[in-house]
PDB file of N, CA and C in Angstrom:
ATOM      1  N   UNK E 378     -39.788  42.544  75.009  1.00 86.00           N
ATOM      2  CA  UNK E 378     -39.393  43.903  75.015  1.00 86.00           C
ATOM      3  C   UNK E 378     -37.978  44.159  75.506  1.00 86.00           C
ATOM      4  N   UNK E 379     -37.670  43.565  76.659  1.00 87.00           N
ATOM      5  CA  UNK E 379     -36.319  43.745  77.184  1.00 87.00           C
ATOM      6  C   UNK E 379     -35.335  42.909  76.421  1.00 87.00           C
ATOM      7  N   UNK E 380     -35.709  41.761  75.978  1.00 91.00           N
ATOM      8  CA  UNK E 380     -34.843  40.935  75.245  1.00 91.00           C
ATOM      9  C   UNK E 380     -34.519  41.530  73.788  1.00 91.00           C
ATOM     10  N   UNK E 381     -35.496  42.218  73.285  1.00 94.00           N
ATOM     11  CA  UNK E 381     -35.267  42.948  72.034  1.00 94.00           C
ATOM     12  C   UNK E 381     -34.393  44.065  72.185  1.00 94.00           C
ATOM     13  N   UNK E 382     -34.496  44.856  73.256  1.00 93.00           N
ATOM     14  CA  UNK E 382     -33.663  45.992  73.660  1.00 93.00           C
ATOM     15  C   UNK E 382     -32.197  45.579  73.783  1.00 93.00           C
ATOM     16  N   UNK E 383     -32.038  44.424  74.511  1.00 95.00           N
ATOM     17  CA  UNK E 383     -30.644  43.920  74.733  1.00 95.00           C
ATOM     18  C   UNK E 383     -30.066  43.383  73.385  1.00 95.00           C
ATOM     19  N   UNK E 384     -30.874  42.765  72.575  1.00 96.00           N
ATOM     20  CA  UNK E 384     -30.337  42.260  71.289  1.00 96.00           C
ATOM     21  C   UNK E 384     -29.905  43.463  70.388  1.00 96.00           C
ATOM     22  N   UNK E 385     -30.717  44.606  70.434  1.00 95.00           N
ATOM     23  CA  UNK E 385     -30.254  45.702  69.700  1.00 95.00           C
ATOM     24  C   UNK E 385     -28.896  46.309  70.201  1.00 95.00           C
ATOM     25  N   UNK E 386     -28.850  46.362  71.500  1.00 94.00           N
ATOM     26  CA  UNK E 386     -27.572  46.822  72.110  1.00 94.00           C
ATOM     27  C   UNK E 386     -26.339  45.979  71.718  1.00 94.00           C
ATOM     28  N   UNK E 387     -26.577  44.710  71.737  1.00 96.00           N
ATOM     29  CA  UNK E 387     -25.557  43.740  71.211  1.00 96.00           C
ATOM     30  C   UNK E 387     -25.249  43.938  69.848  1.00 96.00           C
ATOM     31  N   UNK E 388     -26.183  44.267  68.990  1.00 96.00           N
ATOM     32  CA  UNK E 388     -25.871  44.535  67.600  1.00 96.00           C
ATOM     33  C   UNK E 388     -25.123  45.785  67.443  1.00 96.00           C
ATOM     34  N   UNK E 389     -25.222  46.773  68.210  1.00 95.00           N
ATOM     35  CA  UNK E 389     -24.417  48.025  68.086  1.00 95.00           C
ATOM     36  C   UNK E 389     -23.018  47.763  68.609  1.00 95.00           C
ATOM     37  N   UNK E 390     -22.919  46.919  69.718  1.00 96.00           N
ATOM     38  CA  UNK E 390     -21.536  46.503  70.204  1.00 96.00           C
ATOM     39  C   UNK E 390     -20.807  45.679  69.128  1.00 96.00           C
ATOM     40  N   UNK E 391     -21.541  44.721  68.495  1.00 97.00           N
ATOM     41  CA  UNK E 391     -20.895  44.058  67.366  1.00 97.00           C
ATOM     42  C   UNK E 391     -20.377  44.897  66.345  1.00 97.00           C
ATOM     43  N   UNK E 392     -21.193  45.886  65.887  1.00 96.00           N
ATOM     44  CA  UNK E 392     -20.719  46.954  64.975  1.00 96.00           C
ATOM     45  C   UNK E 392     -19.509  47.688  65.356  1.00 96.00           C
ATOM     46  N   UNK E 393     -19.442  48.001  66.670  1.00 95.00           N
ATOM     47  CA  UNK E 393     -18.299  48.728  67.203  1.00 95.00           C
ATOM     48  C   UNK E 393     -17.082  47.761  67.195  1.00 95.00           C
ATOM     49  N   UNK E 394     -17.159  46.642  67.451  1.00 96.00           N
ATOM     50  CA  UNK E 394     -16.087  45.639  67.443  1.00 96.00           C
ATOM     51  C   UNK E 394     -15.621  45.493  66.098  1.00 96.00           C
ATOM     52  N   UNK E 395     -16.401  45.397  65.151  1.00 96.00           N
ATOM     53  CA  UNK E 395     -16.119  45.234  63.841  1.00 96.00           C
ATOM     54  C   UNK E 395     -15.357  46.463  63.253  1.00 96.00           C
ATOM     55  N   UNK E 396     -15.759  47.618  63.722  1.00 94.00           N
ATOM     56  CA  UNK E 396     -15.072  48.936  63.298  1.00 94.00           C
ATOM     57  C   UNK E 396     -13.773  48.906  63.919  1.00 94.00           C
ATOM     58  N   UNK E 397     -13.537  48.445  65.116  1.00 95.00           N
ATOM     59  CA  UNK E 397     -12.172  48.209  65.745  1.00 95.00           C
ATOM     60  C   UNK E 397     -11.265  47.366  64.906  1.00 95.00           C
ATOM     61  N   UNK E 398     -11.786  46.225  64.509  1.00 96.00           N
ATOM     62  CA  UNK E 398     -11.038  45.331  63.731  1.00 96.00           C
ATOM     63  C   UNK E 398     -10.743  45.964  62.357  1.00 96.00           C
ATOM     64  N   UNK E 399     -11.631  46.584  61.681  1.00 95.00           N
ATOM     65  CA  UNK E 399     -11.346  47.215  60.432  1.00 95.00           C
ATOM     66  C   UNK E 399     -10.151  48.296  60.647  1.00 95.00           C
ATOM     67  N   UNK E 400     -10.374  49.088  61.683  1.00 93.00           N
ATOM     68  CA  UNK E 400      -9.347  50.152  61.898  1.00 93.00           C
ATOM     69  C   UNK E 400      -7.924  49.401  62.097  1.00 93.00           C
ATOM     70  N   UNK E 401      -7.956  48.356  62.825  1.00 94.00           N
ATOM     71  CA  UNK E 401      -6.530  47.653  62.997  1.00 94.00           C
ATOM     72  C   UNK E 401      -6.044  47.079  61.738  1.00 94.00           C
ATOM     73  N   UNK E 402      -6.916  46.481  61.016  1.00 96.00           N
ATOM     74  CA  UNK E 402      -6.591  45.960  59.702  1.00 96.00           C
ATOM     75  C   UNK E 402      -5.979  46.933  58.722  1.00 96.00           C
ATOM     76  N   UNK E 403      -6.600  48.188  58.757  1.00 96.00           N
ATOM     77  CA  UNK E 403      -6.241  49.262  57.862  1.00 96.00           C
ATOM     78  C   UNK E 403      -5.092  50.167  58.494  1.00 96.00           C
ATOM     79  N   UNK E 404      -4.442  49.634  59.504  1.00 95.00           N
ATOM     80  CA  UNK E 404      -3.388  50.426  60.179  1.00 95.00           C
ATOM     81  C   UNK E 404      -3.913  51.866  60.447  1.00 95.00           C
ATOM     82  N   UNK E 405      -4.992  52.104  61.002  1.00 92.00           N
ATOM     83  CA  UNK E 405      -5.529  53.400  61.252  1.00 92.00           C
ATOM     84  C   UNK E 405      -4.764  54.248  62.231  1.00 92.00           C
ATOM     85  N   UNK E 406      -3.967  53.577  63.100  1.00 93.00           N
ATOM     86  CA  UNK E 406      -3.255  54.272  64.104  1.00 93.00           C
ATOM     87  C   UNK E 406      -3.941  54.107  65.442  1.00 93.00           C
ATOM     88  N   UNK E 407      -3.330  54.411  66.513  1.00 94.00           N
ATOM     89  CA  UNK E 407      -3.748  54.175  67.905  1.00 94.00           C
ATOM     90  C   UNK E 407      -4.945  55.068  68.392  1.00 94.00           C
ATOM     91  N   UNK E 408      -4.938  56.357  67.914  1.00 94.00           N
ATOM     92  CA  UNK E 408      -6.006  57.170  68.241  1.00 94.00           C
ATOM     93  C   UNK E 408      -7.423  56.709  67.811  1.00 94.00           C
ATOM     94  N   UNK E 409      -7.614  56.310  66.598  1.00 92.00           N
ATOM     95  CA  UNK E 409      -8.956  55.805  66.170  1.00 92.00           C
ATOM     96  C   UNK E 409      -9.326  54.410  66.855  1.00 92.00           C
ATOM     97  N   UNK E 410      -8.215  53.654  67.075  1.00 94.00           N
ATOM     98  CA  UNK E 410      -8.451  52.344  67.784  1.00 94.00           C
ATOM     99  C   UNK E 410      -8.929  52.660  69.185  1.00 94.00           C
ATOM    100  N   UNK E 411      -8.278  53.536  69.946  1.00 95.00           N
ATOM    101  CA  UNK E 411      -8.632  53.930  71.175  1.00 95.00           C
ATOM    102  C   UNK E 411      -9.993  54.529  71.361  1.00 95.00           C
ATOM    103  N   UNK E 412     -10.379  55.342  70.308  1.00 94.00           N
ATOM    104  CA  UNK E 412     -11.701  55.993  70.356  1.00 94.00           C
ATOM    105  C   UNK E 412     -12.772  54.890  70.110  1.00 94.00           C
ATOM    106  N   UNK E 413     -12.601  54.007  69.284  1.00 94.00           N
ATOM    107  CA  UNK E 413     -13.443  52.939  68.993  1.00 94.00           C
ATOM    108  C   UNK E 413     -13.532  51.999  70.198  1.00 94.00           C
ATOM    109  N   UNK E 414     -12.404  51.642  70.767  1.00 95.00           N
ATOM    110  CA  UNK E 414     -12.406  50.727  71.912  1.00 95.00           C
ATOM    111  C   UNK E 414     -13.166  51.327  73.089  1.00 95.00           C
ATOM    112  N   UNK E 415     -12.906  52.703  73.247  1.00 95.00           N
ATOM    113  CA  UNK E 415     -13.674  53.408  74.427  1.00 95.00           C
ATOM    114  C   UNK E 415     -15.054  53.421  74.177  1.00 95.00           C
ATOM    115  N   UNK E 416     -15.520  53.605  72.964  1.00 94.00           N
ATOM    116  CA  UNK E 416     -16.978  53.650  72.660  1.00 94.00           C
ATOM    117  C   UNK E 416     -17.569  52.205  72.891  1.00 94.00           C
ATOM    118  N   UNK E 417     -16.865  51.225  72.410  1.00 95.00           N
ATOM    119  CA  UNK E 417     -17.346  49.826  72.672  1.00 95.00           C
ATOM    120  C   UNK E 417     -17.397  49.433  74.004  1.00 95.00           C
ATOM    121  N   UNK E 418     -16.450  49.856  74.799  1.00 94.00           N
ATOM    122  CA  UNK E 418     -16.418  49.683  76.276  1.00 94.00           C
ATOM    123  C   UNK E 418     -17.689  50.263  77.015  1.00 94.00           C
ATOM    124  N   UNK E 419     -17.887  51.566  76.653  1.00 93.00           N
ATOM    125  CA  UNK E 419     -19.060  52.218  77.088  1.00 93.00           C
ATOM    126  C   UNK E 419     -20.374  51.498  76.730  1.00 93.00           C
ATOM    127  N   UNK E 420     -20.490  51.023  75.521  1.00 94.00           N
ATOM    128  CA  UNK E 420     -21.630  50.316  75.052  1.00 94.00           C
ATOM    129  C   UNK E 420     -21.791  48.985  75.859  1.00 94.00           C
ATOM    130  N   UNK E 421     -20.674  48.309  76.022  1.00 93.00           N
ATOM    131  CA  UNK E 421     -20.773  47.093  76.794  1.00 93.00           C
ATOM    132  C   UNK E 421     -21.152  47.310  78.353  1.00 93.00           C
ATOM    133  N   UNK E 422     -20.627  48.389  78.842  1.00 91.00           N
ATOM    134  CA  UNK E 422     -20.947  48.781  80.231  1.00 91.00           C
ATOM    135  C   UNK E 422     -22.465  49.084  80.299  1.00 91.00           C
ATOM    136  N   UNK E 423     -23.025  49.680  79.298  1.00 91.00           N
ATOM    137  CA  UNK E 423     -24.393  49.938  79.398  1.00 91.00           C
ATOM    138  C   UNK E 423     -25.250  48.680  79.222  1.00 91.00           C
ATOM    139  N   UNK E 424     -24.781  47.759  78.493  1.00 93.00           N
ATOM    140  CA  UNK E 424     -25.412  46.456  78.352  1.00 93.00           C
ATOM    141  C   UNK E 424     -25.438  45.726  79.656  1.00 93.00           C
ATOM    142  N   UNK E 425     -24.261  45.655  80.251  1.00 90.00           N
ATOM    143  CA  UNK E 425     -24.197  44.994  81.539  1.00 90.00           C
ATOM    144  C   UNK E 425     -25.100  45.631  82.595  1.00 90.00           C
ATOM    145  N   UNK E 426     -25.158  46.997  82.549  1.00 88.00           N
ATOM    146  CA  UNK E 426     -26.015  47.737  83.485  1.00 88.00           C
ATOM    147  C   UNK E 426     -27.431  47.300  83.279  1.00 88.00           C
ATOM    148  N   UNK E 427     -27.833  47.129  82.008  1.00 90.00           N
ATOM    149  CA  UNK E 427     -29.274  46.785  81.770  1.00 90.00           C
ATOM    150  C   UNK E 427     -29.588  45.347  82.260  1.00 90.00           C
ATOM    151  N   UNK E 428     -28.566  44.498  82.112  1.00 89.00           N
ATOM    152  CA  UNK E 428     -28.786  43.062  82.577  1.00 89.00           C
ATOM    153  C   UNK E 428     -28.824  42.986  84.003  1.00 89.00           C
ATOM    154  N   UNK E 429     -28.017  43.823  84.711  1.00 86.00           N
ATOM    155  CA  UNK E 429     -28.085  43.932  86.184  1.00 86.00           C
ATOM    156  C   UNK E 429     -29.383  44.521  86.620  1.00 86.00           C
ATOM    157  N   UNK E 430     -29.773  45.459  85.982  1.00 85.00           N
ATOM    158  CA  UNK E 430     -31.113  46.109  86.350  1.00 85.00           C
ATOM    159  C   UNK E 430     -32.296  45.048  86.097  1.00 85.00           C
ATOM    160  N   UNK E 431     -32.266  44.395  85.053  1.00 86.00           N
ATOM    161  CA  UNK E 431     -33.236  43.403  84.833  1.00 86.00           C
ATOM    162  C   UNK E 431     -33.246  42.277  85.913  1.00 86.00           C
ATOM    163  N   UNK E 432     -32.040  41.856  86.201  1.00 81.00           N
ATOM    164  CA  UNK E 432     -31.870  40.814  87.381  1.00 81.00           C
ATOM    165  C   UNK E 432     -32.489  41.403  88.610  1.00 81.00           C
ATOM    166  N   UNK E 433     -32.239  42.588  88.971  1.00 83.00           N
ATOM    167  CA  UNK E 433     -32.709  43.086  90.201  1.00 83.00           C
ATOM    168  C   UNK E 433     -34.200  43.132  90.213  1.00 83.00           C
ATOM    169  N   UNK E 434     -34.866  43.634  89.067  1.00 81.00           N
ATOM    170  CA  UNK E 434     -36.223  43.807  89.021  1.00 81.00           C
ATOM    171  C   UNK E 434     -36.934  42.257  88.960  1.00 81.00           C
ATOM    172  N   UNK E 435     -36.316  41.420  88.252  1.00 80.00           N
ATOM    173  CA  UNK E 435     -36.930  40.001  88.076  1.00 80.00           C
ATOM    174  C   UNK E 435     -36.849  39.249  89.419  1.00 80.00           C
ATOM    175  N   UNK E 436     -35.583  39.227  89.929  1.00 75.00           N
ATOM    176  CA  UNK E 436     -35.145  38.318  91.008  1.00 75.00           C
ATOM    177  C   UNK E 436     -35.347  38.879  92.328  1.00 75.00           C
ATOM    178  N   UNK E 437     -35.274  40.097  92.472  1.00 74.00           N
ATOM    179  CA  UNK E 437     -35.281  40.713  93.856  1.00 74.00           C
ATOM    180  C   UNK E 437     -36.502  41.614  94.176  1.00 74.00           C
ATOM    181  N   UNK E 438     -36.837  42.513  93.410  1.00 73.00           N
ATOM    182  CA  UNK E 438     -37.983  43.316  93.643  1.00 73.00           C
ATOM    183  C   UNK E 438     -39.319  42.663  93.628  1.00 73.00           C
ATOM    184  N   UNK E 439     -39.482  41.685  92.611  1.00 73.00           N
ATOM    185  CA  UNK E 439     -40.783  41.031  92.428  1.00 73.00           C
ATOM    186  C   UNK E 439     -40.816  39.727  93.271  1.00 73.00           C
ATOM    187  N   UNK E 440     -39.733  39.377  93.860  1.00 71.00           N
ATOM    188  CA  UNK E 440     -39.696  38.148  94.740  1.00 71.00           C
ATOM    189  C   UNK E 440     -40.371  38.308  96.061  1.00 71.00           C
ATOM    190  N   UNK E 441     -41.367  37.508  96.295  1.00 77.00           N
ATOM    191  CA  UNK E 441     -41.992  37.615  97.600  1.00 77.00           C
ATOM    192  C   UNK E 441     -41.440  36.776  98.692  1.00 77.00           C
ATOM    193  N   UNK E 442     -40.810  35.658  98.271  1.00 80.00           N
ATOM    194  CA  UNK E 442     -40.190  34.769  99.209  1.00 80.00           C
ATOM    195  C   UNK E 442     -38.753  35.395  99.690  1.00 80.00           C
ATOM    196  N   UNK E 443     -38.624  35.731 100.973  1.00 80.00           N
ATOM    197  CA  UNK E 443     -37.562  36.313 101.429  1.00 80.00           C
ATOM    198  C   UNK E 443     -36.134  35.474 101.288  1.00 80.00           C
ATOM    199  N   UNK E 444     -36.281  34.232 101.406  1.00 82.00           N
ATOM    200  CA  UNK E 444     -35.102  33.351 101.215  1.00 82.00           C
ATOM    201  C   UNK E 444     -34.645  33.468  99.770  1.00 82.00           C
ATOM    202  N   UNK E 445     -35.586  33.482  98.797  1.00 81.00           N
ATOM    203  CA  UNK E 445     -35.227  33.462  97.353  1.00 81.00           C
ATOM    204  C   UNK E 445     -34.633  34.913  97.083  1.00 81.00           C
ATOM    205  N   UNK E 446     -35.233  35.928  97.684  1.00 80.00           N
ATOM    206  CA  UNK E 446     -34.719  37.298  97.454  1.00 80.00           C
ATOM    207  C   UNK E 446     -33.435  37.443  97.929  1.00 80.00           C
ATOM    208  N   UNK E 447     -33.095  36.875  99.091  1.00 83.00           N
ATOM    209  CA  UNK E 447     -31.761  36.883  99.608  1.00 83.00           C
ATOM    210  C   UNK E 447     -30.723  36.138  98.740  1.00 83.00           C
ATOM    211  N   UNK E 448     -31.193  34.982  98.207  1.00 85.00           N
ATOM    212  CA  UNK E 448     -30.384  34.253  97.272  1.00 85.00           C
ATOM    213  C   UNK E 448     -30.136  35.044  96.117  1.00 85.00           C
ATOM    214  N   UNK E 449     -31.119  35.646  95.477  1.00 82.00           N
ATOM    215  CA  UNK E 449     -30.887  36.545  94.307  1.00 82.00           C
ATOM    216  C   UNK E 449     -29.854  37.630  94.617  1.00 82.00           C
ATOM    217  N   UNK E 450     -29.964  38.213  95.757  1.00 84.00           N
ATOM    218  CA  UNK E 450     -29.119  39.326  96.171  1.00 84.00           C
ATOM    219  C   UNK E 450     -27.628  38.743  96.162  1.00 84.00           C
ATOM    220  N   UNK E 451     -27.396  37.663  96.855  1.00 87.00           N
ATOM    221  CA  UNK E 451     -26.127  37.024  96.827  1.00 87.00           C
ATOM    222  C   UNK E 451     -25.481  36.773  95.431  1.00 87.00           C
ATOM    223  N   UNK E 452     -26.452  36.228  94.581  1.00 86.00           N
ATOM    224  CA  UNK E 452     -26.207  35.951  93.203  1.00 86.00           C
ATOM    225  C   UNK E 452     -25.765  37.275  92.514  1.00 86.00           C
ATOM    226  N   UNK E 453     -26.449  38.327  92.651  1.00 85.00           N
ATOM    227  CA  UNK E 453     -26.189  39.617  92.139  1.00 85.00           C
ATOM    228  C   UNK E 453     -24.830  40.178  92.661  1.00 85.00           C
ATOM    229  N   UNK E 454     -24.496  40.037  93.917  1.00 87.00           N
ATOM    230  CA  UNK E 454     -23.256  40.506  94.475  1.00 87.00           C
ATOM    231  C   UNK E 454     -22.117  39.752  93.820  1.00 87.00           C
ATOM    232  N   UNK E 455     -22.214  38.548  93.472  1.00 88.00           N
ATOM    233  CA  UNK E 455     -21.239  37.734  92.872  1.00 88.00           C
ATOM    234  C   UNK E 455     -20.932  38.199  91.404  1.00 88.00           C
ATOM    235  N   UNK E 456     -22.155  38.478  90.714  1.00 84.00           N
ATOM    236  CA  UNK E 456     -22.023  39.042  89.374  1.00 84.00           C
ATOM    237  C   UNK E 456     -21.334  40.368  89.232  1.00 84.00           C
ATOM    238  N   UNK E 457     -21.710  41.252  90.201  1.00 85.00           N
ATOM    239  CA  UNK E 457     -21.171  42.598  90.362  1.00 85.00           C
ATOM    240  C   UNK E 457     -19.691  42.593  90.683  1.00 85.00           C
ATOM    241  N   UNK E 458     -19.373  41.706  91.609  1.00 85.00           N
ATOM    242  CA  UNK E 458     -17.933  41.499  92.024  1.00 85.00           C
ATOM    243  C   UNK E 458     -17.145  41.073  90.810  1.00 85.00           C
ATOM    244  N   UNK E 459     -17.586  40.064  90.096  1.00 84.00           N
ATOM    245  CA  UNK E 459     -16.826  39.587  88.987  1.00 84.00           C
ATOM    246  C   UNK E 459     -16.722  40.603  87.921  1.00 84.00           C
ATOM    247  N   UNK E 460     -17.660  41.412  87.740  1.00 79.00           N
ATOM    248  CA  UNK E 460     -17.651  42.503  86.705  1.00 79.00           C
ATOM    249  C   UNK E 460     -16.603  43.598  87.085  1.00 79.00           C
ATOM    250  N   UNK E 461     -16.539  43.920  88.393  1.00 79.00           N
ATOM    251  CA  UNK E 461     -15.683  44.982  88.789  1.00 79.00           C
ATOM    252  C   UNK E 461     -14.166  44.642  89.130  1.00 79.00           C
ATOM    253  N   UNK E 462     -13.955  43.269  89.039  1.00 76.00           N
ATOM    254  CA  UNK E 462     -12.573  42.860  89.417  1.00 76.00           C
ATOM    255  C   UNK E 462     -11.932  42.103  88.207  1.00 76.00           C
TER     256      UNK E 462
END
């Protein structure tokens, strides 16, 4: 279920990237490019948020072993840090 949802999101993102490419190839101008790029960025941010949420649920919330939960938290901190910087 989660995998299917993520794959659908990626399909939409792929379509948005292709629209950006078409707009660039057709010399559509900067406004349509920026609109498409902004929409694509929003979709990608949503995808990343879903993956982070899944990671939290799978590796932290459901983890009974404190050491493993701590390891998962550190892993998530690294992921979020690299995403934000």
